[in-house]
Coordinates of C-alpha atoms in Angstrom, one line a residue:
M6 CA 6.6 4.4 40.3
L7 CA 4.6 3.1 43.3
R8 CA 7.4 0.7 44.3
I9 CA 9.7 3.7 44.5
I10 CA 7.2 5.7 46.6
S11 CA 6.6 2.7 48.9
M12 CA 10.3 2.1 49.5
F13 CA 10.9 5.8 50.2
L14 CA 8.1 5.7 52.8
I15 CA 9.9 2.8 54.4
V16 CA 13.2 4.7 54.6
V17 CA 11.4 7.7 56.1
H18 CA 9.9 5.3 58.6
H19 CA 13.3 3.9 59.6
Y20 CA 14.7 7.4 60.0
A21 CA 11.9 8.1 62.6
I22 CA 12.1 4.8 64.6
H23 CA 15.9 4.1 64.4
G24 CA 17.1 7.6 64.8
T25 CA 18.4 9.2 68.0
F26 CA 15.4 11.6 68.3
I27 CA 14.0 11.6 71.9
Q28 CA 10.4 10.6 72.0
T29 CA 9.4 13.4 74.3
G30 CA 9.1 16.8 72.9
T31 CA 6.7 19.5 71.7
P32 CA 3.3 18.5 70.2
G33 CA 4.6 19.6 66.8
E34 CA 7.6 17.2 67.1
R35 CA 5.4 14.3 68.2
I36 CA 3.0 14.9 65.4
A37 CA 5.8 15.0 62.8
L38 CA 7.4 11.9 64.2
N39 CA 4.2 9.8 64.2
A40 CA 3.3 11.1 60.7
L41 CA 6.7 9.9 59.5
I42 CA 6.4 6.5 61.3
A43 CA 3.0 5.9 59.7
G44 CA 4.5 5.9 56.2
G45 CA 6.6 2.8 56.7
K46 CA 3.8 0.4 57.5
I47 CA 1.8 1.7 54.6
G48 CA 4.8 1.3 52.3
V49 CA 5.2 -2.4 53.3
N50 CA 1.5 -3.1 52.7
V51 CA 1.6 -1.4 49.3
F52 CA 4.8 -3.3 48.3
V53 CA 3.1 -6.6 49.0
I54 CA -0.2 -5.6 47.3
I55 CA 1.7 -4.7 44.1
G56 CA 3.4 -8.1 44.1
G57 CA 0.1 -9.9 44.6
F58 CA -1.6 -7.9 41.9
F59 CA 0.9 -8.9 39.3
L60 CA 1.6 -12.5 40.4
V61 CA -1.9 -13.7 41.0
D62 CA -2.3 -15.0 37.4
K63 CA 1.4 -15.9 36.8
K64 CA 2.8 -19.4 36.8
F65 CA 5.0 -20.2 39.8
S66 CA 8.7 -20.4 39.3
F67 CA 11.5 -21.0 41.7
K68 CA 13.4 -18.2 39.9
R69 CA 11.6 -15.5 42.0
P70 CA 12.5 -16.7 45.5
I71 CA 16.0 -17.7 44.3
C72 CA 16.6 -14.3 42.8
I73 CA 15.5 -12.5 46.0
S74 CA 17.5 -14.9 48.2
L75 CA 20.7 -14.4 46.2
I76 CA 20.4 -10.6 46.5
V77 CA 19.7 -10.8 50.2
G78 CA 22.7 -13.1 50.8
F79 CA 25.0 -10.9 48.6
Y80 CA 24.3 -7.7 50.6
S81 CA 24.3 -9.4 53.9
Y82 CA 27.8 -11.0 53.3
I83 CA 29.4 -8.1 51.4
I84 CA 28.3 -5.4 53.9
Y85 CA 29.6 -7.5 56.8
F86 CA 33.0 -8.2 55.3
I87 CA 33.5 -4.6 54.1
L88 CA 32.7 -3.2 57.5
K89 CA 34.7 -5.9 59.3
T90 CA 37.7 -5.2 57.0
L91 CA 37.5 -1.5 57.6
K92 CA 37.4 -2.2 61.3
F93 CA 34.0 -0.6 62.1
N94 CA 32.7 -1.2 65.6
L95 CA 29.9 -3.6 64.8
I96 CA 27.0 -4.1 67.2
K97 CA 26.8 -7.4 69.1
H98 CA 25.2 -10.1 66.9
Q99 CA 24.6 -13.8 66.4
W100 CA 26.3 -15.7 63.7
Y101 CA 23.1 -16.6 62.0
E102 CA 22.1 -13.0 61.6
V103 CA 25.0 -12.6 59.2
F104 CA 25.3 -16.0 57.5
L105 CA 21.5 -16.8 57.5
P106 CA 20.1 -13.3 56.8
V107 CA 16.7 -15.0 56.0
P108 CA 15.2 -15.3 58.5
G109 CA 18.1 -14.0 60.6
S110 CA 18.0 -10.3 60.2
Y111 CA 15.7 -9.4 57.3
W112 CA 12.1 -10.1 58.5
F113 CA 10.4 -8.6 55.5
A114 CA 12.5 -10.6 53.0
G115 CA 12.0 -13.8 54.9
S116 CA 8.2 -13.3 55.1
Y117 CA 8.0 -12.3 51.4
I118 CA 10.0 -15.4 50.3
V119 CA 7.6 -17.6 52.3
L120 CA 4.7 -15.9 50.6
L121 CA 6.2 -16.6 47.2
F122 CA 6.3 -20.3 48.0
L123 CA 2.6 -20.1 49.1
I124 CA 1.4 -18.4 46.0
P125 CA 0.7 -21.5 43.9
Y126 CA -1.5 -22.8 46.7
L127 CA -3.2 -19.4 47.2
N128 CA -3.8 -19.1 43.4
V129 CA -5.6 -22.5 43.4
L130 CA -7.8 -21.2 46.1
I131 CA -8.5 -18.0 44.3
K132 CA -9.1 -19.7 41.0
N133 CA -11.6 -22.3 42.4
I134 CA -13.5 -20.3 45.0
S135 CA -16.5 -18.2 44.0
R136 CA -16.5 -14.4 44.2
V137 CA -18.9 -14.5 47.1
N138 CA -16.9 -17.0 49.1
L139 CA -13.6 -15.1 48.4
K140 CA -15.3 -11.9 49.6
R141 CA -16.5 -13.7 52.7
L142 CA -13.0 -15.0 53.4
I143 CA -11.5 -11.6 53.0
L144 CA -14.2 -10.0 55.2
F145 CA -13.7 -12.7 57.9
L146 CA -9.9 -12.1 57.9
T147 CA -10.5 -8.3 57.9
V148 CA -12.6 -8.6 61.1
V149 CA -10.1 -11.0 62.8
W150 CA -6.8 -9.2 61.8
I151 CA -7.9 -5.6 61.3
I152 CA -11.1 -4.7 63.1
V153 CA -10.5 -6.7 66.3
P154 CA -6.8 -5.5 66.8
T155 CA -7.8 -1.9 66.0
F156 CA -10.8 -1.5 68.1
I157 CA -11.2 -4.4 70.5
M158 CA -7.7 -5.9 71.2
P159 CA -6.3 -2.9 73.1
N160 CA -9.2 -3.3 75.6
L161 CA -8.5 -7.0 76.1
V162 CA -4.9 -6.7 77.1
D163 CA -5.7 -7.6 80.7
L164 CA -7.2 -10.9 79.5
G165 CA -3.9 -11.9 77.9
L166 CA -5.3 -12.1 74.4
S167 CA -2.6 -11.4 71.7
H168 CA -2.4 -11.1 68.0
S169 CA -0.7 -14.5 67.7
E170 CA -3.7 -16.2 69.3
L171 CA -5.8 -15.1 66.4
G172 CA -3.3 -16.5 63.9
Y173 CA -1.7 -13.2 63.1
S174 CA 1.9 -13.1 61.8
T175 CA 3.8 -11.3 59.1
V176 CA 3.3 -14.3 56.7
S177 CA -0.4 -14.6 57.4
W178 CA -0.7 -10.8 56.9
F179 CA 1.1 -11.0 53.6
C180 CA -1.3 -13.8 52.5
Y181 CA -4.2 -11.5 53.5
L182 CA -2.8 -8.7 51.3
Y183 CA -2.3 -11.1 48.5
L184 CA -5.9 -12.3 48.6
L185 CA -7.0 -8.6 48.7
A186 CA -4.9 -7.8 45.7
A187 CA -6.2 -10.8 43.9
Y188 CA -9.8 -9.8 44.5
I189 CA -9.2 -6.3 43.2
K190 CA -7.7 -7.7 40.0
K191 CA -10.2 -10.5 39.5
Y192 CA -13.4 -8.7 40.5
P193 CA -13.0 -5.0 39.8
F194 CA -15.7 -2.6 40.9
K195 CA -16.3 1.2 40.7
L196 CA -13.9 2.2 43.5
V197 CA -11.2 0.0 41.9
E198 CA -11.7 1.3 38.4
S199 CA -12.3 5.0 39.1
L200 CA -9.4 7.4 39.6
K201 CA -11.6 10.0 41.1
A202 CA -13.2 7.6 43.6
S203 CA -9.9 6.0 44.6
F204 CA -8.4 9.5 45.1
V205 CA -11.2 10.6 47.3
F206 CA -10.9 7.3 49.2
L207 CA -7.1 7.9 49.7
I208 CA -7.5 11.5 50.8
A209 CA -10.2 10.5 53.3
G210 CA -7.9 7.9 54.8
I211 CA -5.0 10.3 55.1
F212 CA -7.2 12.9 56.7
L213 CA -8.5 10.5 59.3
L214 CA -5.0 9.2 60.1
L215 CA -3.6 12.7 60.5
L216 CA -6.5 13.6 62.7
S217 CA -5.8 10.5 64.9
I218 CA -2.2 11.7 65.3
V219 CA -2.9 15.4 65.8
L220 CA -5.8 15.4 68.2
P221 CA -4.2 13.3 71.0
C222 CA -1.0 15.4 70.8
L223 CA -2.8 18.7 71.1
L224 CA -5.3 17.5 73.7
S225 CA -2.7 15.9 75.8
Q226 CA -1.4 19.2 77.1
P227 CA -0.4 19.7 79.8
D228 CA -0.6 16.3 81.5
Q229 CA 0.5 14.2 78.4
T230 CA -2.0 11.4 79.3
L231 CA -3.5 11.3 75.8
F232 CA -0.2 11.3 73.8
Q233 CA 0.0 7.5 73.8
Y234 CA -3.1 7.4 71.6
S235 CA -1.4 9.4 68.8
S236 CA 0.2 6.2 67.6
Y237 CA -3.0 4.1 67.9
F238 CA -3.5 3.6 64.2
L239 CA 0.1 3.3 63.1
S240 CA 0.5 -0.5 62.9
E241 CA 0.4 -2.2 59.5
N242 CA -2.9 -3.9 60.2
S243 CA -4.7 -0.9 61.7
L244 CA -7.9 0.0 59.8
L245 CA -6.5 3.4 58.7
S246 CA -3.1 2.0 57.5
V247 CA -4.9 -0.6 55.4
W248 CA -7.3 2.0 54.2
I249 CA -4.5 4.3 52.9
S250 CA -2.5 1.4 51.5
I251 CA -5.5 0.3 49.4
G252 CA -6.2 3.9 48.3
L253 CA -2.6 4.6 47.4
F254 CA -2.4 1.4 45.3
L255 CA -5.7 2.1 43.5
V256 CA -4.8 5.7 42.7
F257 CA -1.6 4.6 40.9
K258 CA -3.4 1.7 39.4
N259 CA -5.7 4.1 37.7
I260 CA -3.0 6.5 36.5
S261 CA -1.6 5.8 33.1
L262 CA 2.1 6.6 33.3
G263 CA 3.1 4.6 30.3
Y264 CA 6.6 3.0 30.0
N265 CA 9.5 5.0 31.5
Y266 CA 12.9 3.5 31.3
V267 CA 14.4 5.5 34.2
I268 CA 11.4 4.8 36.5
N269 CA 11.6 1.1 35.7
L270 CA 15.4 1.1 36.2
I271 CA 15.1 2.7 39.7
A272 CA 12.1 0.5 40.6
G273 CA 14.2 -2.6 39.9
S274 CA 16.6 -1.6 42.7
T275 CA 14.0 -0.6 45.3
F276 CA 14.3 -3.9 47.2
A277 CA 18.0 -3.4 47.5
V278 CA 17.4 -0.1 49.2
Y279 CA 15.8 -2.0 52.0
L280 CA 18.6 -4.6 52.1
I281 CA 21.3 -1.9 52.3
H282 CA 20.0 0.8 54.6
D283 CA 18.2 -1.5 57.0
N284 CA 21.1 -4.0 57.2
L285 CA 21.8 -5.1 60.8
F286 CA 25.1 -3.2 61.0
V287 CA 24.4 -0.3 58.6
R288 CA 21.3 0.7 60.5
N289 CA 23.1 1.7 63.7
L290 CA 26.0 3.3 61.9
L291 CA 23.7 5.3 59.5
W292 CA 21.2 6.7 61.9
G293 CA 23.8 7.3 64.6
Y294 CA 25.7 9.3 62.1
V295 CA 22.7 11.3 61.0
N296 CA 22.0 12.0 64.7
D297 CA 18.5 13.4 64.3
V298 CA 18.4 14.5 68.0
Q299 CA 20.0 17.7 66.7
F300 CA 16.8 18.8 65.0
H301 CA 14.2 20.8 66.9
G302 CA 10.6 21.5 66.1
G303 CA 8.1 19.6 64.0
K304 CA 8.9 21.4 60.7
Q305 CA 12.7 20.9 61.1
L306 CA 12.3 17.3 62.0
L307 CA 10.0 16.7 59.1
F308 CA 12.3 18.5 56.6
S309 CA 15.4 16.8 57.9
D310 CA 13.8 13.3 57.6
L311 CA 12.6 13.8 54.0
I312 CA 15.9 15.3 52.8
T313 CA 18.0 12.6 54.6
S314 CA 15.8 9.8 53.5
A315 CA 16.0 11.0 49.9
V316 CA 19.8 11.0 50.1
V317 CA 19.9 7.6 51.7
F318 CA 17.4 6.2 49.1
S319 CA 19.4 7.7 46.2
L320 CA 22.8 6.3 47.5
C321 CA 21.3 2.9 47.9
I322 CA 19.9 3.0 44.4
I323 CA 23.3 4.0 43.0
I324 CA 25.0 1.1 44.8
D325 CA 22.6 -1.4 43.5
L326 CA 22.7 0.0 39.9
I327 CA 26.5 -0.6 40.1
R328 CA 25.9 -4.2 41.3
R329 CA 23.5 -4.8 38.5
L330 CA 25.9 -3.3 36.0
L331 CA 28.9 -5.3 37.2
L332 CA 27.2 -8.5 38.4
G333 CA 23.8 -8.5 36.9
G334 CA 24.7 -11.1 34.3
F335 CA 26.2 -13.4 36.9
F336 CA 23.1 -13.1 39.2
K337 CA 20.8 -13.7 36.2
Q338 CA 22.8 -16.8 35.1
I339 CA 22.8 -18.4 38.6
T340 CA 19.1 -17.6 39.0
Q341 CA 18.3 -19.2 35.6
K342 CA 20.3 -22.3 36.3
L343 CA 19.0 -22.9 39.8
G344 CA 15.5 -21.9 38.9
N345 CA 15.3 -24.2 35.9
F346 CA 16.8 -27.1 38.0
F347 CA 14.2 -26.7 40.7
D348 CA 11.3 -26.0 38.3
N349 CA 12.1 -29.3 36.5
T350 CA 12.9 -31.3 39.7
V351 CA 10.4 -30.1 42.2
V352 CA 7.0 -30.0 40.5
I353 CA 4.3 -28.4 42.5
T354 CA 1.0 -30.1 41.6
I355 CA -2.3 -29.5 43.4
K356 CA -5.4 -31.5 42.6
K357 CA -8.8 -29.9 42.9

């Protein structure tokens, strides 16, 4: 269920950042826009944390990255050739963005695949390091990649200090989230195990994030000088984004939903939602067609985003369910053959 929510938040985020809405407007419109933008980064974090939580004690197999790569390639090629055949006016692009979609045009897929190949090495680290040292490592990375960028980095821009100089990248960030998920699973404590505590933790994070968005928008009137600070905590590695990501994951971890065939069926296609709606060519056509500049006022913008995103999400799910119905067996067969070949040929061994 949480995968579904995470991907929906990502679609909502893309509506806000890729749409035609003009970034200047009433305080209500700005508050709504930033609130919608915030969900996407949280969704990405949660998606990675979920993967880390369930893969930390699993044996590495080439089947996982191969399966993802096949689906990425399929949608990249099929969407391009369909739109080209139907003579859609495609945006200017490089050949590798179509034929090498990873890392060409899907940054998330590329970074996640790299993470999958790093997992056996990360697992050896997690298995052989003590709880205290794993905690110290996570705390150190928290300071370097969360605390410093959130509270110190903006004040050091004039010194030319950037995230990359501190080793930050999407892959390194995914590794951090993986270590965090591993610690939660391996060393549970009260906040991790208590639904009430995790819910309070989540609500507190949401409240602070909304406060960080609302106050600058309201206080910026009439000179607008404070408006820029309304997006201060919206990046994926900001303190409040990480706070809410952890809280959201913990809440659903502690809710016993049981097995649900429909939820699992939809969850199995959530990754395809990203591949379809955020495709290099679909993105411009989709959000240009929606034309969210026509909506006025914070409430109307918020309502239109949620409804449109739900429709886009549902259509993408239906498309991928059709793919799974017609080609699922073929994809599974290719994944099994290639996966078994590489699992038997390329043996990843790590000595202590």
